[in-house]
Coordinates of C-alpha atoms in Angstrom, one line a residue:
Chain X
M1 CA 201.9 -192.7 -121.8
A2 CA 200.5 -191.6 -124.9
R3 CA 198.2 -194.6 -124.3
K4 CA 197.0 -193.5 -121.1
S5 CA 196.1 -190.1 -122.0
T6 CA 194.5 -191.3 -124.8
T7 CA 192.0 -193.6 -122.7
Q8 CA 191.7 -190.6 -120.4
R9 CA 190.5 -188.3 -123.4
V10 CA 187.8 -191.1 -124.2
V11 CA 186.4 -190.9 -120.6
V12 CA 186.2 -187.5 -120.0
S13 CA 185.0 -186.4 -123.5
T14 CA 182.5 -189.7 -123.3
I15 CA 181.4 -188.6 -119.7
G16 CA 181.1 -184.8 -121.1
A17 CA 179.0 -186.0 -123.8
W18 CA 176.7 -188.2 -122.3
F19 CA 176.2 -185.2 -119.9
F20 CA 175.1 -182.5 -122.3
G21 CA 173.4 -185.1 -124.4
F22 CA 171.3 -186.0 -121.8
L23 CA 170.8 -182.2 -120.6
I24 CA 169.4 -181.5 -124.4
F25 CA 167.3 -184.7 -124.3
F26 CA 165.9 -184.2 -120.9
P27 CA 162.6 -182.1 -121.3
I28 CA 161.5 -184.7 -123.8
L29 CA 162.5 -187.4 -121.6
W30 CA 160.3 -185.5 -118.7
M31 CA 157.5 -185.3 -120.9
V32 CA 157.6 -189.0 -121.6
L33 CA 157.5 -189.8 -117.8
A34 CA 154.8 -187.2 -117.4
S35 CA 152.8 -189.1 -119.9
F36 CA 152.6 -192.2 -117.7
K37 CA 152.0 -190.6 -114.0
T38 CA 148.7 -189.7 -112.5
E39 CA 147.7 -186.3 -112.9
L40 CA 148.4 -185.8 -109.3
E41 CA 151.7 -187.1 -109.5
A42 CA 152.8 -185.2 -112.5
F43 CA 152.1 -181.9 -110.7
A44 CA 153.6 -182.9 -107.4
I45 CA 156.1 -181.3 -105.6
P46 CA 158.7 -183.0 -105.2
P47 CA 158.7 -184.7 -108.1
S48 CA 158.9 -188.4 -109.0
F49 CA 161.5 -189.3 -111.3
L50 CA 161.1 -193.2 -111.6
F51 CA 159.2 -194.2 -108.8
F52 CA 155.7 -193.3 -109.2
H53 CA 152.7 -195.5 -110.0
W54 CA 153.3 -196.4 -113.7
T55 CA 150.2 -196.0 -115.6
T56 CA 148.7 -195.7 -119.4
E57 CA 145.5 -194.3 -118.6
N58 CA 146.5 -190.9 -119.9
Y59 CA 146.7 -192.6 -123.3
A60 CA 143.2 -193.8 -123.2
T61 CA 142.0 -190.9 -122.0
V62 CA 143.5 -188.4 -124.7
Q63 CA 141.7 -190.8 -127.3
E64 CA 138.5 -190.7 -125.6
R65 CA 138.3 -187.2 -124.8
S66 CA 139.5 -185.1 -127.5
D67 CA 139.6 -187.7 -130.8
Y68 CA 143.3 -187.7 -130.9
L69 CA 143.0 -190.5 -133.7
H70 CA 141.0 -187.6 -135.5
H71 CA 143.9 -185.1 -135.6
A72 CA 146.8 -187.8 -136.2
M73 CA 144.5 -189.0 -139.3
N74 CA 145.0 -185.2 -140.3
S75 CA 148.2 -185.1 -139.6
I76 CA 149.0 -187.9 -141.7
I77 CA 147.0 -187.1 -144.7
I78 CA 147.9 -183.2 -145.0
A79 CA 152.0 -184.0 -144.2
G80 CA 151.4 -187.2 -146.5
G81 CA 149.5 -185.7 -149.5
S82 CA 151.5 -182.4 -149.5
T83 CA 154.7 -184.4 -149.9
L84 CA 153.2 -186.7 -152.4
I85 CA 152.3 -183.5 -154.6
A86 CA 155.6 -181.7 -154.1
L87 CA 157.5 -184.8 -155.3
L88 CA 155.2 -185.1 -158.2
I89 CA 155.7 -181.7 -159.4
A90 CA 159.4 -181.9 -158.4
V91 CA 161.0 -184.7 -159.6
P92 CA 160.4 -184.3 -163.1
A93 CA 161.5 -180.5 -162.7
A94 CA 164.7 -181.3 -160.5
W95 CA 165.3 -184.2 -163.1
S96 CA 165.0 -181.7 -166.2
M97 CA 167.2 -179.1 -164.2
A98 CA 170.1 -181.9 -163.4
F99 CA 170.3 -183.7 -166.7
S100 CA 169.4 -181.0 -169.4
P101 CA 171.1 -177.8 -167.7
T102 CA 170.7 -174.6 -169.5
K103 CA 172.3 -171.2 -169.1
R104 CA 169.4 -170.0 -167.1
T105 CA 169.5 -173.2 -164.7
K106 CA 171.6 -171.6 -162.2
D107 CA 169.3 -168.5 -161.7
I108 CA 166.0 -170.7 -161.9
L109 CA 167.2 -172.8 -159.0
L110 CA 168.5 -169.3 -157.0
W111 CA 165.2 -168.0 -158.0
M112 CA 163.1 -171.0 -156.7
L113 CA 164.8 -170.8 -153.5
S114 CA 164.1 -167.1 -153.1
T115 CA 160.0 -167.8 -152.9
K116 CA 160.8 -169.3 -149.5
M117 CA 162.3 -166.5 -148.2
M118 CA 159.1 -164.7 -148.2
P119 CA 157.8 -164.9 -144.7
P120 CA 154.3 -166.7 -144.7
V121 CA 153.1 -163.6 -142.4
G122 CA 153.8 -161.7 -145.2
V123 CA 151.1 -163.1 -147.3
L124 CA 148.9 -164.7 -144.2
V125 CA 146.0 -161.9 -145.1
P126 CA 145.7 -162.7 -148.9
I127 CA 145.6 -166.2 -148.4
Y128 CA 143.3 -166.1 -145.3
L129 CA 140.9 -164.0 -147.5
I130 CA 141.2 -166.1 -150.5
Y131 CA 140.7 -169.4 -148.1
K132 CA 137.9 -167.5 -146.9
T133 CA 136.1 -166.9 -150.3
F134 CA 136.9 -170.4 -151.4
G135 CA 135.5 -172.3 -148.5
L136 CA 139.0 -173.4 -147.8
L137 CA 139.6 -172.8 -144.4
D138 CA 140.0 -175.7 -142.1
S139 CA 139.8 -178.0 -145.1
R140 CA 142.6 -180.6 -145.7
I141 CA 143.1 -179.8 -149.3
G142 CA 143.8 -176.1 -148.4
L143 CA 146.3 -177.1 -145.9
I144 CA 147.5 -179.7 -147.7
F145 CA 147.9 -177.4 -150.9
I146 CA 149.8 -174.5 -149.0
L147 CA 152.2 -176.8 -147.0
C148 CA 153.1 -178.3 -150.8
L149 CA 154.1 -174.9 -152.2
G150 CA 156.0 -174.1 -149.2
N151 CA 158.3 -176.9 -149.2
L152 CA 158.3 -177.2 -152.9
P153 CA 161.9 -175.2 -152.9
I154 CA 163.2 -177.4 -150.7
V155 CA 162.1 -180.4 -152.3
I156 CA 163.2 -179.3 -155.5
W157 CA 166.9 -178.2 -154.6
M158 CA 167.2 -181.6 -152.7
L159 CA 166.3 -183.7 -155.5
F160 CA 168.3 -181.5 -158.0
T161 CA 171.5 -181.9 -155.5
Y162 CA 170.8 -185.6 -155.4
F163 CA 170.4 -186.1 -159.5
K164 CA 173.1 -184.3 -160.2
E165 CA 175.4 -186.7 -158.6
I166 CA 174.5 -189.6 -160.5
P167 CA 177.4 -190.1 -162.8
R168 CA 176.2 -189.3 -166.7
D169 CA 179.2 -192.0 -167.8
I170 CA 176.6 -195.0 -166.7
L171 CA 174.0 -193.6 -168.7
E172 CA 176.5 -193.1 -171.6
A173 CA 177.5 -196.6 -171.3
A174 CA 173.9 -197.9 -170.9
R175 CA 173.0 -196.0 -174.3
M176 CA 176.2 -197.8 -175.8
D177 CA 174.9 -201.2 -174.5
G178 CA 171.6 -200.4 -176.7
A179 CA 169.5 -199.9 -173.7
T180 CA 166.3 -198.2 -174.9
I181 CA 165.2 -194.9 -172.7
G182 CA 162.4 -197.0 -170.8
R183 CA 165.1 -199.6 -170.0
K184 CA 167.6 -196.9 -168.9
L185 CA 165.0 -195.6 -166.6
I186 CA 163.9 -198.7 -165.0
Y187 CA 167.2 -200.6 -164.6
V188 CA 169.9 -197.7 -164.0
L189 CA 168.3 -194.5 -163.3
T190 CA 165.7 -195.5 -160.9
P191 CA 167.7 -197.8 -158.4
M192 CA 170.2 -194.5 -158.4
A193 CA 167.8 -192.2 -157.7
I194 CA 166.0 -193.9 -155.0
P195 CA 168.1 -192.7 -152.1
G196 CA 167.8 -189.2 -152.8
L197 CA 163.9 -189.5 -153.2
A198 CA 163.7 -191.2 -150.0
S199 CA 165.3 -188.9 -148.0
T200 CA 163.7 -186.0 -149.7
M201 CA 160.6 -187.5 -148.6
L202 CA 161.5 -187.8 -145.1
L203 CA 162.7 -184.6 -144.6
N204 CA 159.6 -183.2 -146.4
L205 CA 157.3 -185.2 -144.1
I206 CA 159.1 -183.8 -141.0
L207 CA 159.0 -180.3 -142.0
A208 CA 155.1 -181.0 -143.2
W209 CA 154.1 -182.7 -139.8
N210 CA 155.6 -179.8 -137.4
E211 CA 154.9 -177.0 -139.6
A212 CA 152.6 -174.6 -137.1
F213 CA 151.8 -171.4 -138.8
W214 CA 149.7 -172.3 -141.7
T215 CA 147.9 -175.0 -139.6
L216 CA 147.1 -172.7 -136.5
N217 CA 146.0 -169.8 -138.7
L218 CA 143.9 -171.8 -141.1
S219 CA 142.4 -174.9 -139.3
T220 CA 140.3 -174.8 -136.2
S221 CA 138.5 -178.5 -135.9
A222 CA 137.8 -180.5 -139.2
A223 CA 141.2 -180.4 -140.6
A224 CA 143.3 -179.4 -137.5
P225 CA 146.5 -181.6 -137.4
L226 CA 148.2 -182.7 -134.1
T227 CA 149.9 -179.3 -134.0
V228 CA 147.0 -177.7 -133.6
F229 CA 145.5 -180.5 -131.3
I230 CA 148.3 -180.0 -128.9
A231 CA 148.0 -176.1 -129.2
S232 CA 144.3 -176.6 -127.7
Y233 CA 145.9 -177.9 -124.6
S234 CA 147.8 -174.6 -123.7
S235 CA 144.1 -172.8 -122.5
P236 CA 142.8 -175.2 -119.5
E237 CA 145.9 -174.3 -116.9
G238 CA 147.1 -177.2 -114.8
L239 CA 146.2 -180.6 -114.0
F240 CA 146.1 -181.5 -117.4
W241 CA 149.7 -182.1 -117.8
A242 CA 149.7 -186.0 -117.7
K243 CA 146.9 -185.9 -120.5
L244 CA 148.9 -183.1 -122.3
S245 CA 152.2 -185.1 -122.1
A246 CA 150.6 -188.3 -123.6
A247 CA 149.1 -186.5 -126.3
S248 CA 152.6 -184.6 -126.6
T249 CA 154.4 -187.8 -127.0
L250 CA 152.0 -189.5 -129.5
A251 CA 152.2 -186.6 -131.8
I252 CA 155.9 -186.4 -131.9
A253 CA 156.9 -190.1 -131.8
P254 CA 156.5 -190.8 -135.4
I255 CA 158.5 -187.9 -136.6
L256 CA 161.0 -188.4 -133.8
V257 CA 161.8 -191.8 -135.1
L258 CA 161.8 -190.7 -138.8
G259 CA 164.3 -187.8 -138.0
W260 CA 166.7 -190.1 -136.5
F261 CA 166.8 -192.3 -139.1
S262 CA 167.0 -188.8 -141.8
Q263 CA 169.7 -187.3 -140.1
K264 CA 172.5 -187.1 -142.1
Q265 CA 170.5 -186.3 -145.0
L266 CA 168.9 -183.7 -143.1
V267 CA 171.9 -181.4 -143.0
R268 CA 172.1 -181.8 -146.9
G269 CA 168.6 -181.2 -147.4
L270 CA 168.6 -178.3 -145.2
T271 CA 171.9 -176.6 -146.3
F272 CA 171.1 -177.5 -150.1
G273 CA 174.4 -179.2 -150.1
A274 CA 176.9 -176.3 -148.8
V275 CA 177.8 -177.9 -145.9
K276 CA 179.4 -181.3 -146.3
Chain J
M1 CA 173.9 -183.6 -177.9
A2 CA 170.9 -181.9 -176.7
T3 CA 168.6 -182.1 -179.6
R4 CA 165.5 -180.0 -179.9
Q5 CA 163.8 -182.6 -178.9
T6 CA 165.2 -183.4 -175.6
Q7 CA 165.2 -179.5 -175.1
F8 CA 161.4 -179.2 -175.6
L9 CA 161.0 -182.4 -173.2
A10 CA 163.2 -180.6 -170.2
R11 CA 161.2 -177.5 -170.5
S12 CA 158.1 -178.9 -170.1
L13 CA 159.4 -181.3 -167.2
L14 CA 160.4 -177.8 -165.5
T15 CA 157.1 -176.0 -166.6
P16 CA 154.8 -177.1 -163.9
A17 CA 157.2 -176.4 -160.9
V18 CA 157.8 -173.0 -162.1
G19 CA 154.5 -172.0 -163.0
L20 CA 153.3 -172.7 -159.6
L21 CA 155.7 -171.2 -157.7
F22 CA 155.4 -168.0 -159.8
I23 CA 151.8 -168.0 -159.1
W24 CA 152.7 -168.9 -155.2
M25 CA 154.9 -165.8 -155.4
I26 CA 153.3 -163.2 -157.6
V27 CA 149.3 -163.6 -156.2
P28 CA 149.6 -163.3 -152.6
L29 CA 152.2 -160.6 -153.0
A30 CA 150.3 -158.5 -155.2
L31 CA 147.2 -158.7 -153.5
T32 CA 148.9 -157.9 -150.0
I33 CA 150.6 -155.0 -152.0
Y34 CA 147.1 -153.6 -153.1
F35 CA 145.4 -154.5 -149.6
S36 CA 148.2 -152.5 -148.1
T37 CA 146.8 -149.3 -149.4
L38 CA 143.2 -149.8 -148.6
H39 CA 141.4 -149.0 -145.4
Y40 CA 140.2 -152.5 -145.3
S41 CA 138.7 -153.8 -141.7
L42 CA 136.8 -157.1 -141.6
L43 CA 134.5 -156.0 -138.6
D44 CA 133.7 -152.6 -141.3
P45 CA 132.4 -154.6 -144.3
G46 CA 132.1 -152.4 -147.6
S47 CA 133.9 -149.4 -146.4
E48 CA 137.0 -150.2 -148.1
A49 CA 138.7 -147.1 -149.4
F50 CA 142.2 -145.9 -151.1
V51 CA 144.2 -144.2 -148.6
G52 CA 147.7 -144.9 -150.4
L53 CA 150.4 -145.0 -148.0
E54 CA 148.2 -144.4 -144.9
N55 CA 148.6 -147.7 -143.6
F56 CA 152.4 -147.9 -143.8
R57 CA 152.5 -144.8 -141.8
Y58 CA 150.2 -145.8 -139.3
F59 CA 152.0 -149.4 -138.7
L60 CA 155.5 -147.9 -138.6
T61 CA 154.9 -145.2 -136.7
D62 CA 153.0 -147.4 -134.4
P63 CA 154.8 -148.1 -130.9
A64 CA 153.9 -151.4 -130.9
F65 CA 155.9 -151.9 -134.2
L66 CA 159.1 -150.8 -132.8
A67 CA 158.6 -152.7 -129.8
S68 CA 158.1 -155.6 -131.8
L69 CA 160.8 -155.0 -134.3
E70 CA 163.2 -154.9 -131.3
N71 CA 161.8 -157.9 -129.7
T72 CA 162.6 -159.5 -133.3
L73 CA 165.8 -158.5 -133.1
V74 CA 166.9 -159.6 -129.5
L75 CA 165.1 -162.9 -130.4
V76 CA 166.8 -163.8 -133.5
G77 CA 170.4 -162.3 -131.8
S78 CA 170.0 -163.6 -128.8
V79 CA 169.1 -167.3 -130.1
L80 CA 172.0 -167.1 -132.9
A81 CA 174.4 -166.5 -130.2
L82 CA 173.1 -169.4 -127.9
T83 CA 173.0 -171.8 -130.5
I84 CA 176.7 -170.8 -132.1
V85 CA 178.0 -170.6 -129.0
L86 CA 177.0 -173.6 -127.2
G87 CA 177.0 -175.1 -131.1
I88 CA 180.4 -175.5 -131.2
P89 CA 182.0 -176.7 -128.1
L90 CA 179.4 -179.4 -128.3
A91 CA 180.2 -180.3 -131.9
L92 CA 183.9 -180.3 -130.9
L93 CA 182.9 -182.6 -128.1
L94 CA 181.2 -184.8 -130.3
D95 CA 183.5 -185.3 -132.4
Q96 CA 185.9 -186.7 -130.3
P97 CA 186.1 -190.3 -129.6
V98 CA 182.9 -191.0 -127.5
V99 CA 181.7 -194.2 -126.2
G100 CA 178.2 -194.6 -127.5
R101 CA 178.7 -191.5 -129.6
N102 CA 175.5 -192.6 -132.2
F103 CA 173.1 -192.6 -129.1
V104 CA 174.5 -189.3 -127.8
R105 CA 173.8 -187.9 -131.2
L106 CA 170.3 -189.0 -131.3
M107 CA 169.6 -187.1 -128.0
V108 CA 171.3 -184.1 -129.0
I109 CA 169.3 -183.5 -132.1
A110 CA 166.1 -184.7 -130.6
P111 CA 164.8 -181.4 -130.1
F112 CA 164.8 -180.6 -133.7
F113 CA 162.2 -182.8 -134.5
V114 CA 159.8 -182.0 -131.7
M115 CA 156.7 -179.9 -133.4
P116 CA 157.1 -176.2 -131.9
T117 CA 153.2 -176.6 -130.0
V118 CA 154.8 -179.5 -128.2
S119 CA 158.0 -177.9 -127.0
A120 CA 156.5 -174.6 -126.1
L121 CA 153.8 -176.2 -123.8
V122 CA 156.1 -178.7 -122.2
W123 CA 158.7 -176.3 -121.7
K124 CA 156.1 -173.7 -120.1
N125 CA 154.2 -176.5 -117.7
L126 CA 156.3 -179.3 -116.7
L127 CA 159.7 -176.8 -116.7
M128 CA 158.9 -173.5 -116.2
H129 CA 155.8 -173.2 -114.2
P130 CA 156.4 -171.2 -111.1
V131 CA 154.7 -173.5 -108.6
S132 CA 155.0 -177.3 -109.6
G133 CA 157.6 -176.9 -112.5
L134 CA 160.8 -178.7 -112.2
F135 CA 162.8 -175.3 -112.5
A136 CA 161.0 -174.1 -109.8
W137 CA 161.4 -177.2 -107.4
L138 CA 165.1 -176.8 -108.8
A139 CA 165.7 -173.5 -107.1
K140 CA 163.8 -174.3 -103.9
L141 CA 166.2 -177.1 -103.5
V142 CA 169.0 -175.0 -103.5
G143 CA 167.3 -172.2 -101.6
L144 CA 166.4 -169.8 -104.2
T145 CA 163.2 -168.2 -104.9
P146 CA 161.3 -169.7 -108.0
V147 CA 160.9 -167.6 -110.8
D148 CA 157.9 -167.0 -112.6
W149 CA 159.1 -167.0 -115.9
F150 CA 156.6 -166.2 -118.4
N151 CA 156.1 -163.0 -116.1
D152 CA 159.0 -161.6 -114.7
V153 CA 160.9 -162.7 -118.0
P154 CA 158.7 -163.7 -120.6
L155 CA 160.9 -162.6 -123.9
F156 CA 164.0 -164.6 -122.5
S157 CA 161.9 -167.4 -121.7
V158 CA 160.3 -167.6 -125.3
I159 CA 164.5 -167.6 -126.0
L160 CA 165.2 -170.4 -123.9
I161 CA 162.6 -172.5 -125.8
V162 CA 163.7 -171.5 -129.2
A163 CA 167.5 -171.7 -128.5
W164 CA 166.5 -175.5 -127.3
Q165 CA 164.6 -176.1 -130.2
W166 CA 167.6 -174.5 -132.7
L167 CA 170.9 -175.9 -130.7
P168 CA 170.4 -179.5 -132.3
F169 CA 170.5 -177.9 -135.8
A170 CA 173.8 -175.6 -135.2
T171 CA 175.5 -178.4 -133.4
L172 CA 174.5 -181.2 -136.3
I173 CA 175.6 -178.7 -139.1
L174 CA 179.0 -177.8 -137.1
L175 CA 179.9 -181.4 -136.5
T176 CA 179.1 -182.5 -140.0
A177 CA 181.7 -179.7 -141.0
L178 CA 184.5 -180.8 -138.2
Q179 CA 184.3 -184.7 -139.6
S180 CA 185.5 -183.3 -142.8
L181 CA 188.3 -181.4 -141.3
D182 CA 191.4 -182.9 -142.9
E183 CA 192.9 -184.8 -139.5
E184 CA 196.7 -184.4 -141.3
Q185 CA 196.4 -180.6 -140.6
K186 CA 195.7 -180.7 -137.0
E187 CA 198.5 -183.6 -136.2
A188 CA 200.9 -181.6 -137.9
A189 CA 200.4 -178.5 -135.8
E190 CA 199.8 -180.9 -132.4
M191 CA 203.8 -181.9 -134.0
D192 CA 204.7 -178.4 -133.8
G193 CA 203.8 -177.7 -130.8
A194 CA 200.9 -176.0 -131.3
S195 CA 198.7 -175.4 -128.0
A196 CA 194.8 -177.0 -128.4
I197 CA 193.6 -173.2 -128.1
S198 CA 196.0 -172.0 -130.7
T199 CA 194.9 -175.2 -132.9
F200 CA 191.4 -174.4 -132.5
I201 CA 191.6 -170.6 -133.1
Y202 CA 194.0 -170.9 -136.2
I203 CA 192.7 -174.5 -137.7
T204 CA 189.3 -175.2 -136.7
L205 CA 188.1 -172.2 -136.3
P206 CA 188.5 -170.6 -139.9
H207 CA 187.4 -173.9 -141.0
L208 CA 184.5 -173.6 -139.5
A209 CA 184.0 -169.9 -141.1
R210 CA 181.6 -171.4 -143.8
P211 CA 179.2 -173.5 -141.9
I212 CA 178.8 -170.7 -139.0
T213 CA 177.5 -168.7 -141.9
V214 CA 175.4 -171.0 -143.3
V215 CA 173.7 -171.7 -139.5
I216 CA 173.5 -168.0 -139.1
L217 CA 171.5 -167.5 -142.8
I218 CA 169.2 -170.2 -142.3
E219 CA 168.4 -170.1 -138.9
T220 CA 167.8 -166.2 -139.2
I221 CA 165.0 -167.1 -141.8
F222 CA 163.3 -169.4 -139.5
L223 CA 163.6 -167.2 -136.5
L224 CA 162.2 -163.8 -138.2
T225 CA 158.9 -166.0 -138.6
V226 CA 158.9 -167.7 -135.1
F227 CA 155.1 -167.9 -134.4
A228 CA 154.1 -171.2 -132.7
E229 CA 156.3 -170.4 -129.4
I230 CA 154.7 -167.1 -128.9
F231 CA 151.4 -168.0 -129.5
V232 CA 151.3 -171.1 -127.0
T233 CA 152.9 -169.5 -123.9
T234 CA 152.7 -165.8 -123.8
G235 CA 149.8 -164.7 -126.7
G236 CA 152.5 -161.8 -127.4
G237 CA 152.0 -160.7 -123.6
P238 CA 152.5 -159.4 -121.1
G239 CA 151.7 -156.3 -122.7
L240 CA 153.7 -156.3 -125.8
Q241 CA 157.3 -157.9 -124.5
T242 CA 157.0 -161.0 -126.4
T243 CA 155.7 -159.7 -129.4
N244 CA 157.7 -160.1 -132.5
I245 CA 156.6 -158.9 -135.9
A246 CA 155.0 -161.7 -136.9
F247 CA 152.7 -162.0 -134.2
L248 CA 152.0 -158.1 -134.1
I249 CA 150.9 -158.5 -138.3
Y250 CA 149.0 -161.8 -137.1
S251 CA 147.2 -159.9 -134.5
Q252 CA 146.3 -157.0 -136.7
A253 CA 144.9 -159.1 -139.2
L254 CA 142.9 -162.1 -137.1
I255 CA 142.7 -160.4 -133.8
Q256 CA 142.1 -156.8 -134.8
F257 CA 140.7 -157.6 -138.3
D258 CA 142.6 -154.5 -139.7
V259 CA 143.4 -156.0 -143.1
G260 CA 144.9 -152.8 -144.4
S261 CA 147.9 -152.2 -141.9
A262 CA 148.2 -155.8 -141.8
S263 CA 149.4 -155.8 -145.0
A264 CA 151.2 -153.0 -144.8
G265 CA 153.2 -154.9 -142.2
G266 CA 153.3 -158.1 -144.1
L267 CA 155.4 -156.2 -146.6
V268 CA 157.6 -154.5 -144.3
A269 CA 158.1 -158.3 -143.1
V270 CA 158.9 -159.6 -146.6
V271 CA 161.6 -156.4 -147.1
I272 CA 163.5 -157.5 -144.0
A273 CA 163.2 -161.1 -145.0
N274 CA 164.7 -160.7 -148.4
I275 CA 167.7 -158.2 -147.1
V276 CA 168.6 -161.5 -145.2
A277 CA 167.7 -163.6 -148.1
F278 CA 170.0 -161.5 -150.6
F279 CA 173.3 -162.7 -148.6
L280 CA 172.2 -166.4 -148.2
V281 CA 171.2 -166.6 -152.0
R282 CA 175.0 -165.3 -152.6
I283 CA 176.3 -167.6 -150.4
V284 CA 174.3 -170.7 -151.5
G285 CA 174.8 -169.2 -155.0
R286 CA 178.7 -169.6 -154.7
N287 CA 178.4 -173.1 -153.5
L288 CA 176.9 -173.9 -156.8
E289 CA 179.7 -173.5 -159.0
A290 CA 181.7 -175.7 -157.4

């Protein structure tokens, strides 16, 4: 009896979960399907779900007509560059706060978080004017810089929560065994810090890749990443759906995969460890 | 144990981060405050003049401000309500034994990783298009008149898109919290003959109180500044129907080139965000002690 009701429960919740999961995922699936249709089929009513003439011509056209690779390269450089610089600044800071905390460490951490509360739109005007004055509008350097600063508080916080969990006893033991600071760093600390570093990097990449406010307002073409490239499809109405879908699929694919890999860390990173 | 030397080292490791963030916080903010007291139009260079609080008076009494404030509140409130009300049952469902749970989880969280410009365009063109969108076809299939989403219910359409993007976030966090719920407590309640509903109300819901607060506060910070979705779909219109504060300030600064009142608006946005932030910092700060 009990066994039967358990099986029943599994069946019901499995059907329910798959149904809602599919429903939520559907817009993405629909976009991917449309990217393999011809423009006529993408637009057709009634829509065809699977039985259409599959083609990859949209992917070729997206590259030919609007130089997708140029924008993808911008996305890679901007997201990657801002992540690297943020890590270079954040690792020493988080390290020092985790291993040599002072009375003020908590205040500093909270203050850092509070800089994230400044809505970008509140400082759009001065940043825009400063960038205009220094010729940083539509430049990769300018975007790298602003995305790096925007994500820095989150990066420091994430690293701090990870570093704090490295047990002090291990360091102590290594010291007792006569390890030098250099050897401690290489053989003891680095291996323990790498998972935290990796997931912080992933989350930061995701945030920077998808960031749209600054990229839309500070770049037009030369430095425009994929967010801006996709937005440029919003003007010509209709009949570009298949190409729009192909471009969109290419734009989200890498980050979707990264996101799936880092979903557990995402919860920790975005809630600063407040939910476990 | 902390010698003066290590203290010095620790401080010098921390300085670059603190310094940069300090500059990042103070310089643009100071400039915004300064501009907000000027008559400053990019269309009319050289005519900058000190006008005191005139820009604030202009911005705050502009009917567009009240409309955009209302839109902002409706947008944030509805998306919060939708993501939490739908996120709780979804998280409960995924917490059950489900065949292929990991795969379902991947489907559920996927929208969170889609860049805002992509999700806005996909919803606008492939799903909500009044003639050849999928929703129009579905409506006709059951004999209804298709809705012209962005003309008839523009704000609701934006809300739908943004809620779709944030539902995964709420679900994921609630699910993580559910998985740390003590199973024995639930079993004990079941043994005592508690119904599923009262177990939910007296055990599960209180356990979820904290993650729900976290979801509300973090989402609010991001939702207050929703921009790309509006920029791509409606451009704030028709009229002012989908203009939120972020979009209003953007249009004043970069479409009307009125730096003065855009700066005043920016400061208003900073104040609103900081009211929210005050509560977030307190909750996260409490967690630091543990």
